[in-house]
Amino acid sequence: MAPLLVVGLALCLSGTWAVDKGNFKTCEQSAFCKRQRALKPGESPYRALLETMELTNTRLTLQLINDNNKVRLLLELYRLQGNITRVKINELKPLKPRYEVPDVLIREPTTEPLSVLSQDENGVVLSLGVESQRVIISARPFRLDIMEGSDVLMSLNSRGLLAFEHLRMRKDTQADPEAEKKAEADPANQAETTKEEEEKVEDGMWEETFKSHTDSKPNGPSAVSLDFSLPGVEHVYGIPEHADTLRLKTTDNGDPYRLYNLDVFQYELYNPMALYGSVPVMVAHSAQRTTGIFWLNAAETWVDISSNTAGKTVFGKMLDYVQGSSETPQTDVRWISESGIIDVFIMLGPTPKDVFSQYASLTGTQSFPPLASLGYHQCRWNYNDQEDVKSVDAGFDEHDIPYDFIWLDIEHTDGKRYFTWDPHKFATPKEMLQGLMDKKRKMVAIVDPHIKVDSNYKIHNEIRTLGFYVKNKDGGDYEGWCWPGSASYPDFTRADMRAWWASMFAYDQYEGTMENLYTWNDMNEPSVFNGPEVTMHKDAMHGSWEHRDIHNLYGLYVQMATAEGLIQRSGGVERPFVLTRAFFAGSQRIGAVWTGDNAAEWDHLKISIPMCLSMGLVGISFCGADIGGFFKSPSTELLVRWYQAGAYQPFYRAHAHLDTPRREPWLFGPENTALIREAVRQRYTFLPYWYQLFYRAHVTGEPVMRPLWVEYPQDLATFAVEDEYLIGRDLLVHPVVEEGARGVTAYLPGKDEVWFDVHTFQKHNGAQNLYIPVTMSSIPVFQRGGSIIPRKLRVRRSSTCMEHDPYTLYVALNLQRTADGELYIDDGHTFNYEKKEFIYRKLTFANKVLSSVNHAPDAKFTTDSWIERIIVLGASKPSKVTLKTADGQEKQLEFDFDASMSVLTVRKPGMNAGADWTVTFQ
């Protein structure tokens, strides 16, 4: 009966395939957001007490005082290596410690010295050591400006919206006498409650009810807030996850953007509602500079965005036009979090790639995925049994469509008990996995973090015995409803709990598993069907911390423990693959993310582009959306277009809801099967390029899938483009995302660029809007002139089957510059690349010579792959083509030249992909 109740409850939540917005709070319904938003700009009570300033080699400290209630705060200012400024604000002497987020920063950041340039009674000026950068701290009211020369790069509290709700004793209940004594004894911590504050005491400060749920709030009000002004900035991006435009909108006339990990059934598009993940990082970009703000807080957070030029009247704008406006545009941003402290990292760029590097230095880079995980993934809720898996696997071979992973959702388990198999439907899982391994394919099985409360279930019994469950406010194990019925939730904030969870993936613990089985963590927001906003109660306890303090971290910890389990089971040799739905800052260094429960609608296909672009800007490159849409059934046209678009996004997985008709790629007639086959095969030909880009992302933090403005930062026309994007620097993709499209208009950036259609080799100049007629087989993709992209054209049934296959080099020329590219090769699945076991080649075409030189001379690896073809786009016809190998040997190469398209094809050069060589075109 219980599973039926759960399904019924889930269906009630999902309604008629649309989100019930009433299940989720607005700012007005969130007491702390409502309180903070009611504050008026320009009335800051905070003053800097300059006489308390202390400066050491590593930091500046300074007390702030709230002149309304005399509560003191401690400001800490750090100059960090790599052009980053860190600002921390906490209570000087809180009643009890306030939560500071652990495990997100990869290390304690390296500091650099600050020095005082000048000081008087109004403030202090500090040097940041970079060119003419300095920090100005103004005393009354407190304000902090970061400047370069005469330009203000960013201002903090310039609108006076700093707010820090100090911890206090509740006046109307029996309090802890020790804490009360401490509060009374220390004037620095005493708050003189004003009449105004007393009147507001009932306003959700000490208890808050939403629908049928009451949040007991034992610590009372604890929100923090700070405003940032960005002069010269009109475009801000990031703070995923939202189903919204790439460029963030102003929030003056609606809710702020919300960051609070939630299980939102078939989310609505183009609004600021919270979704499954939260990365509190915003990137600001103008033609002059790129900067970033990283707000390190894991509690529920709201972000307001306003433009101080957006609210002008029509008359005011006309006046500007007539008189000539001298006003600089400015974006104002305000962060509001329910608890914790203010801990903010200001990344000062100045280029987009500098900001990516700065953020990566704090939270790490994208994990380097196994090569096979960049192939195609076939999934649905659910493949019924082992025979079904075998039949689907055979279907791919029969229809000549490659794939690497087949997935199992929750129904593969024994009654939603994770780490188990249904004894009837999946009775011999090793036999199933061996069948896949024989074809060099793999499987992913789901392991969710809600554990069925069942005394006959080993996992539950061990967690309960060890005391590893999250507790409710009364000290018992927290219980909620999820897929298994009544479930408890492991406390993944505990390192010992994470270590125990990791140990459960050992082959002798997780029975029936083999090395080609990987993992998917779903429902890890965490999802609690009968909880407030379909998640955990905020007053649940993780040791001494409330769930409200750590909520947005929970999913990261689940994925972290799972990935560690996959690494440990291989003795630390194999790279893991773990997909997560919930995420936070730092999740990029663990695995992949997808955009959750989308729908089979054209707008959901469109929104997948800005959603993944937004994630890439804040470090998470391994992103994708469910091909075809999770809910509902796509038309064949939509399904084909989604396969085509997904082939050019980082994570490529089809997935579908239990109640939808089957949609394996061959079920829509031979014509559509052929179109889908061609899209998937294109993906496989580009795997060498994808893999090299993921290696770059792992080393540098640069996004794999990136907005045009990242590469063309001064081209204003690119700043709001979200229907096309770049893969790396050299491929531009404009998927067809409109129903019945007969053509698309692609913007080709760069006035000195040329772009080549990768299918027809047609050449187009940059800095133009190009109309492209399309048919159902069209996927508009362009290679940048001046680039070299390695591909593998012998597509087989999986990426592993292609390991030793030869490469074709596509050399796209731009006569104004050298063409270059890279080729990266390793074993595709272990951590041996960390021991320098890889090949990294620099490919260059200059002065009619194509060369391959070793980009990592200290690395050692060998490959059986060779170069079987060179295709030069934008070429002129040579009289001869000569290969010279490292040992000095030369040979003439055969070639064909298509004069109508200026395409030169060099056949069978035959040199090893890891060798030094030159090819001269005379």
mmCIF file of C-alpha atoms in Angstrom, residues 147-352:
data_model
loop_
_atom_site.group_PDB
_atom_site.id
_atom_site.type_symbol
_atom_site.label_atom_id
_atom_site.label_comp_id
_atom_site.label_asym_id
_atom_site.label_seq_id
_atom_site.Cartn_x
_atom_site.Cartn_y
_atom_site.Cartn_z
ATOM 1 C CA MET A 147 38.719 51.044 -7.503
ATOM 2 C CA GLU A 148 41.164 50.880 -10.361
ATOM 3 C CA GLY A 149 42.592 54.271 -11.272
ATOM 4 C CA SER A 150 39.601 56.613 -11.253
ATOM 5 C CA ASP A 151 37.093 53.838 -11.993
ATOM 6 C CA VAL A 152 34.937 52.251 -9.330
ATOM 7 C CA LEU A 153 34.842 48.523 -10.096
ATOM 8 C CA MET A 154 32.413 47.579 -7.342
ATOM 9 C CA SER A 155 30.860 49.099 -4.233
ATOM 10 C CA LEU A 156 29.576 47.294 -1.137
ATOM 11 C CA ASN A 157 26.804 48.799 0.992
ATOM 12 C CA SER A 158 26.626 51.810 -1.293
ATOM 13 C CA ARG A 159 22.829 51.598 -1.031
ATOM 14 C CA GLY A 160 22.980 50.984 2.707
ATOM 15 C CA LEU A 161 21.291 47.583 2.636
ATOM 16 C CA LEU A 162 23.811 45.729 4.788
ATOM 17 C CA ALA A 163 21.777 43.909 7.410
ATOM 18 C CA PHE A 164 22.920 41.404 10.003
ATOM 19 C CA GLU A 165 20.268 39.977 12.321
ATOM 20 C CA HIS A 166 22.189 39.229 15.504
ATOM 21 C CA LEU A 167 21.446 36.137 17.552
ATOM 22 C CA ARG A 168 19.445 37.056 20.637
ATOM 23 C CA MET A 169 17.497 35.600 23.540
ATOM 24 C CA ARG A 170 13.787 35.178 23.050
ATOM 25 C CA LYS A 171 12.038 37.510 25.476
ATOM 26 C CA ASP A 172 8.798 35.579 25.979
ATOM 27 C CA THR A 173 10.169 32.105 26.857
ATOM 28 C CA GLN A 174 12.384 30.511 29.475
ATOM 29 C CA ALA A 175 15.917 31.116 28.206
ATOM 30 C CA ASP A 176 19.226 29.407 28.839
ATOM 31 C CA PRO A 177 20.546 31.299 31.908
ATOM 32 C CA GLU A 178 24.207 30.837 30.929
ATOM 33 C CA ALA A 179 23.655 32.382 27.512
ATOM 34 C CA GLU A 180 21.596 35.146 29.105
ATOM 35 C CA LYS A 181 24.434 35.969 31.540
ATOM 36 C CA LYS A 182 26.898 36.090 28.641
ATOM 37 C CA ALA A 183 24.643 38.433 26.709
ATOM 38 C CA GLU A 184 24.168 40.753 29.688
ATOM 39 C CA ALA A 185 27.828 40.790 30.656
ATOM 40 C CA ASP A 186 29.127 41.931 27.292
ATOM 41 C CA PRO A 187 28.102 45.399 26.139
ATOM 42 C CA ALA A 188 29.628 44.765 22.698
ATOM 43 C CA ASN A 189 26.981 42.136 22.143
ATOM 44 C CA GLN A 190 24.042 43.834 23.808
ATOM 45 C CA ALA A 191 21.160 44.831 21.657
ATOM 46 C CA GLU A 192 18.913 47.612 22.815
ATOM 47 C CA THR A 193 15.638 46.410 21.416
ATOM 48 C CA THR A 194 13.861 49.443 20.115
ATOM 49 C CA LYS A 195 10.094 49.823 20.233
ATOM 50 C CA GLU A 196 10.035 49.363 16.473
ATOM 51 C CA GLU A 197 11.866 46.021 16.812
ATOM 52 C CA GLU A 198 9.526 44.871 19.608
ATOM 53 C CA GLU A 199 6.527 45.495 17.397
ATOM 54 C CA LYS A 200 8.064 43.304 14.690
ATOM 55 C CA VAL A 201 8.856 40.379 16.981
ATOM 56 C CA GLU A 202 5.882 38.283 15.829
ATOM 57 C CA ASP A 203 6.642 38.729 12.145
ATOM 58 C CA GLY A 204 7.965 35.205 11.516
ATOM 59 C CA MET A 205 11.062 35.806 13.592
ATOM 60 C CA TRP A 206 10.660 33.014 16.144
ATOM 61 C CA GLU A 207 8.196 30.767 14.367
ATOM 62 C CA GLU A 208 6.947 30.603 10.815
ATOM 63 C CA THR A 209 4.157 28.604 9.209
ATOM 64 C CA PHE A 210 3.848 27.768 5.531
ATOM 65 C CA LYS A 211 0.787 25.759 4.539
ATOM 66 C CA SER A 212 0.545 23.010 7.195
ATOM 67 C CA HIS A 213 4.216 23.177 8.231
ATOM 68 C CA THR A 214 5.593 25.107 11.197
ATOM 69 C CA ASP A 215 9.257 26.044 11.435
ATOM 70 C CA SER A 216 10.143 26.349 15.130
ATOM 71 C CA LYS A 217 13.124 28.723 14.605
ATOM 72 C CA PRO A 218 14.783 28.109 17.993
ATOM 73 C CA ASN A 219 17.583 30.583 17.192
ATOM 74 C CA GLY A 220 15.235 33.334 16.094
ATOM 75 C CA PRO A 221 16.028 35.780 13.296
ATOM 76 C CA SER A 222 19.505 35.325 11.808
ATOM 77 C CA ALA A 223 19.373 36.696 8.254
ATOM 78 C CA VAL A 224 22.279 38.469 6.572
ATOM 79 C CA SER A 225 22.195 40.786 3.592
ATOM 80 C CA LEU A 226 24.547 43.001 1.588
ATOM 81 C CA ASP A 227 24.226 45.106 -1.542
ATOM 82 C CA PHE A 228 26.762 45.451 -4.361
ATOM 83 C CA SER A 229 26.825 48.162 -7.029
ATOM 84 C CA LEU A 230 28.480 47.533 -10.386
ATOM 85 C CA PRO A 231 29.091 50.777 -12.294
ATOM 86 C CA GLY A 232 29.266 50.432 -16.060
ATOM 87 C CA VAL A 233 27.587 47.022 -15.997
ATOM 88 C CA GLU A 234 24.331 46.214 -17.768
ATOM 89 C CA HIS A 235 24.722 42.441 -18.117
ATOM 90 C CA VAL A 236 24.926 39.958 -15.251
ATOM 91 C CA TYR A 237 24.807 36.167 -15.488
ATOM 92 C CA GLY A 238 25.014 33.033 -13.371
ATOM 93 C CA ILE A 239 23.387 32.150 -10.020
ATOM 94 C CA PRO A 240 21.954 28.908 -11.398
ATOM 95 C CA GLU A 241 19.712 27.047 -11.256
ATOM 96 C CA HIS A 242 16.807 28.906 -12.853
ATOM 97 C CA ALA A 243 14.746 28.170 -15.936
ATOM 98 C CA ASP A 244 15.366 31.653 -17.234
ATOM 99 C CA THR A 245 17.283 33.712 -19.747
ATOM 100 C CA LEU A 246 21.086 33.683 -19.825
ATOM 101 C CA ARG A 247 21.259 37.380 -19.030
ATOM 102 C CA LEU A 248 19.653 37.827 -15.619
ATOM 103 C CA LYS A 249 16.668 40.121 -15.454
ATOM 104 C CA THR A 250 15.953 42.945 -13.050
ATOM 105 C CA THR A 251 13.711 41.843 -10.178
ATOM 106 C CA ASP A 252 12.208 45.204 -9.198
ATOM 107 C CA ASN A 253 8.680 44.252 -10.219
ATOM 108 C CA GLY A 254 8.637 40.661 -8.989
ATOM 109 C CA ASP A 255 10.372 38.146 -6.788
ATOM 110 C CA PRO A 256 14.148 38.030 -6.406
ATOM 111 C CA TYR A 257 15.978 35.049 -7.882
ATOM 112 C CA ARG A 258 15.822 32.294 -5.281
ATOM 113 C CA LEU A 259 18.618 29.839 -4.443
ATOM 114 C CA TYR A 260 17.140 26.963 -2.435
ATOM 115 C CA ASN A 261 17.505 23.403 -3.705
ATOM 116 C CA LEU A 262 13.988 22.058 -4.336
ATOM 117 C CA ASP A 263 12.301 19.170 -6.135
ATOM 118 C CA VAL A 264 10.080 21.133 -8.517
ATOM 119 C CA PHE A 265 7.846 18.926 -10.678
ATOM 120 C CA GLN A 266 7.796 20.147 -14.291
ATOM 121 C CA TYR A 267 9.060 23.593 -13.572
ATOM 122 C CA GLU A 268 7.758 26.745 -15.185
ATOM 123 C CA LEU A 269 9.981 28.667 -17.557
ATOM 124 C CA TYR A 270 11.159 32.277 -17.473
ATOM 125 C CA ASN A 271 10.770 32.971 -13.790
ATOM 126 C CA PRO A 272 13.127 33.263 -10.803
ATOM 127 C CA MET A 273 11.771 30.282 -8.818
ATOM 128 C CA ALA A 274 14.305 28.038 -7.134
ATOM 129 C CA LEU A 275 15.115 24.712 -8.770
ATOM 130 C CA TYR A 276 17.229 21.676 -7.907
ATOM 131 C CA GLY A 277 20.637 23.316 -7.513
ATOM 132 C CA SER A 278 22.202 26.531 -6.287
ATOM 133 C CA VAL A 279 25.524 28.120 -7.167
ATOM 134 C CA PRO A 280 25.740 31.549 -5.476
ATOM 135 C CA VAL A 281 28.071 33.009 -8.096
ATOM 136 C CA MET A 282 27.264 35.947 -10.339
ATOM 137 C CA VAL A 283 29.363 37.068 -13.307
ATOM 138 C CA ALA A 284 29.149 40.691 -14.451
ATOM 139 C CA HIS A 285 30.335 41.625 -17.914
ATOM 140 C CA SER A 286 30.839 44.793 -19.903
ATOM 141 C CA ALA A 287 32.972 45.576 -22.935
ATOM 142 C CA GLN A 288 35.597 46.935 -20.507
ATOM 143 C CA ARG A 289 35.721 44.250 -17.836
ATOM 144 C CA THR A 290 34.415 40.990 -16.390
ATOM 145 C CA THR A 291 34.044 40.502 -12.631
ATOM 146 C CA GLY A 292 32.419 37.961 -10.346
ATOM 147 C CA ILE A 293 30.762 37.739 -6.932
ATOM 148 C CA PHE A 294 30.847 34.450 -4.983
ATOM 149 C CA TRP A 295 28.511 34.584 -1.962
ATOM 150 C CA LEU A 296 29.584 31.608 0.160
ATOM 151 C CA ASN A 297 26.415 30.779 2.083
ATOM 152 C CA ALA A 298 24.480 27.483 1.987
ATOM 153 C CA ALA A 299 21.203 28.725 3.520
ATOM 154 C CA GLU A 300 18.148 29.796 1.558
ATOM 155 C CA THR A 301 19.214 32.847 -0.432
ATOM 156 C CA TRP A 302 17.411 35.461 -2.520
ATOM 157 C CA VAL A 303 19.138 37.726 -5.043
ATOM 158 C CA ASP A 304 17.652 41.044 -6.105
ATOM 159 C CA ILE A 305 18.891 42.732 -9.273
ATOM 160 C CA SER A 306 18.089 46.269 -10.332
ATOM 161 C CA SER A 307 19.357 48.736 -12.875
ATOM 162 C CA ASN A 308 19.531 52.358 -11.849
ATOM 163 C CA THR A 309 18.899 53.409 -15.437
ATOM 164 C CA ALA A 310 16.043 50.985 -16.055
ATOM 165 C CA GLY A 311 13.472 52.977 -14.122
ATOM 166 C CA LYS A 312 13.777 56.200 -16.078
ATOM 167 C CA THR A 313 10.648 57.768 -17.452
ATOM 168 C CA VAL A 314 10.195 58.109 -21.209
ATOM 169 C CA PHE A 315 10.635 61.884 -20.764
ATOM 170 C CA GLY A 316 13.889 61.305 -18.850
ATOM 171 C CA LYS A 317 15.227 59.095 -21.628
ATOM 172 C CA MET A 318 14.222 61.687 -24.253
ATOM 173 C CA LEU A 319 16.010 64.360 -22.248
ATOM 174 C CA ASP A 320 19.150 62.186 -22.166
ATOM 175 C CA TYR A 321 18.886 61.779 -25.920
ATOM 176 C CA VAL A 322 18.576 65.503 -26.561
ATOM 177 C CA GLN A 323 21.144 66.672 -24.019
ATOM 178 C CA GLY A 324 23.526 63.697 -24.288
ATOM 179 C CA SER A 325 23.517 61.444 -21.246
ATOM 180 C CA SER A 326 26.594 61.469 -19.088
ATOM 181 C CA GLU A 327 25.129 58.810 -16.835
ATOM 182 C CA THR A 328 27.006 55.541 -16.551
ATOM 183 C CA PRO A 329 24.759 52.480 -16.535
ATOM 184 C CA GLN A 330 24.883 50.529 -13.293
ATOM 185 C CA THR A 331 23.574 47.223 -12.004
ATOM 186 C CA ASP A 332 22.783 46.855 -8.311
ATOM 187 C CA VAL A 333 22.683 43.402 -6.747
ATOM 188 C CA ARG A 334 21.531 42.437 -3.277
ATOM 189 C CA TRP A 335 22.104 39.058 -1.628
ATOM 190 C CA ILE A 336 19.851 37.967 1.256
ATOM 191 C CA SER A 337 20.480 34.695 3.171
ATOM 192 C CA GLU A 338 18.513 33.238 6.057
ATOM 193 C CA SER A 339 21.440 32.357 8.315
ATOM 194 C CA GLY A 340 25.202 31.976 8.481
ATOM 195 C CA ILE A 341 27.639 34.822 7.926
ATOM 196 C CA ILE A 342 28.596 37.129 5.077
ATOM 197 C CA ASP A 343 31.566 35.559 3.293
ATOM 198 C CA VAL A 344 32.004 36.977 -0.180
ATOM 199 C CA PHE A 345 34.761 36.621 -2.761
ATOM 200 C CA ILE A 346 35.037 39.452 -5.270
ATOM 201 C CA MET A 347 36.743 38.228 -8.415
ATOM 202 C CA LEU A 348 38.167 41.200 -10.263
ATOM 203 C CA GLY A 349 38.926 39.617 -13.634
ATOM 204 C CA PRO A 350 39.566 41.611 -15.757
ATOM 205 C CA THR A 351 38.805 39.080 -18.545
ATOM 206 C CA PRO A 352 36.151 36.338 -18.588
#
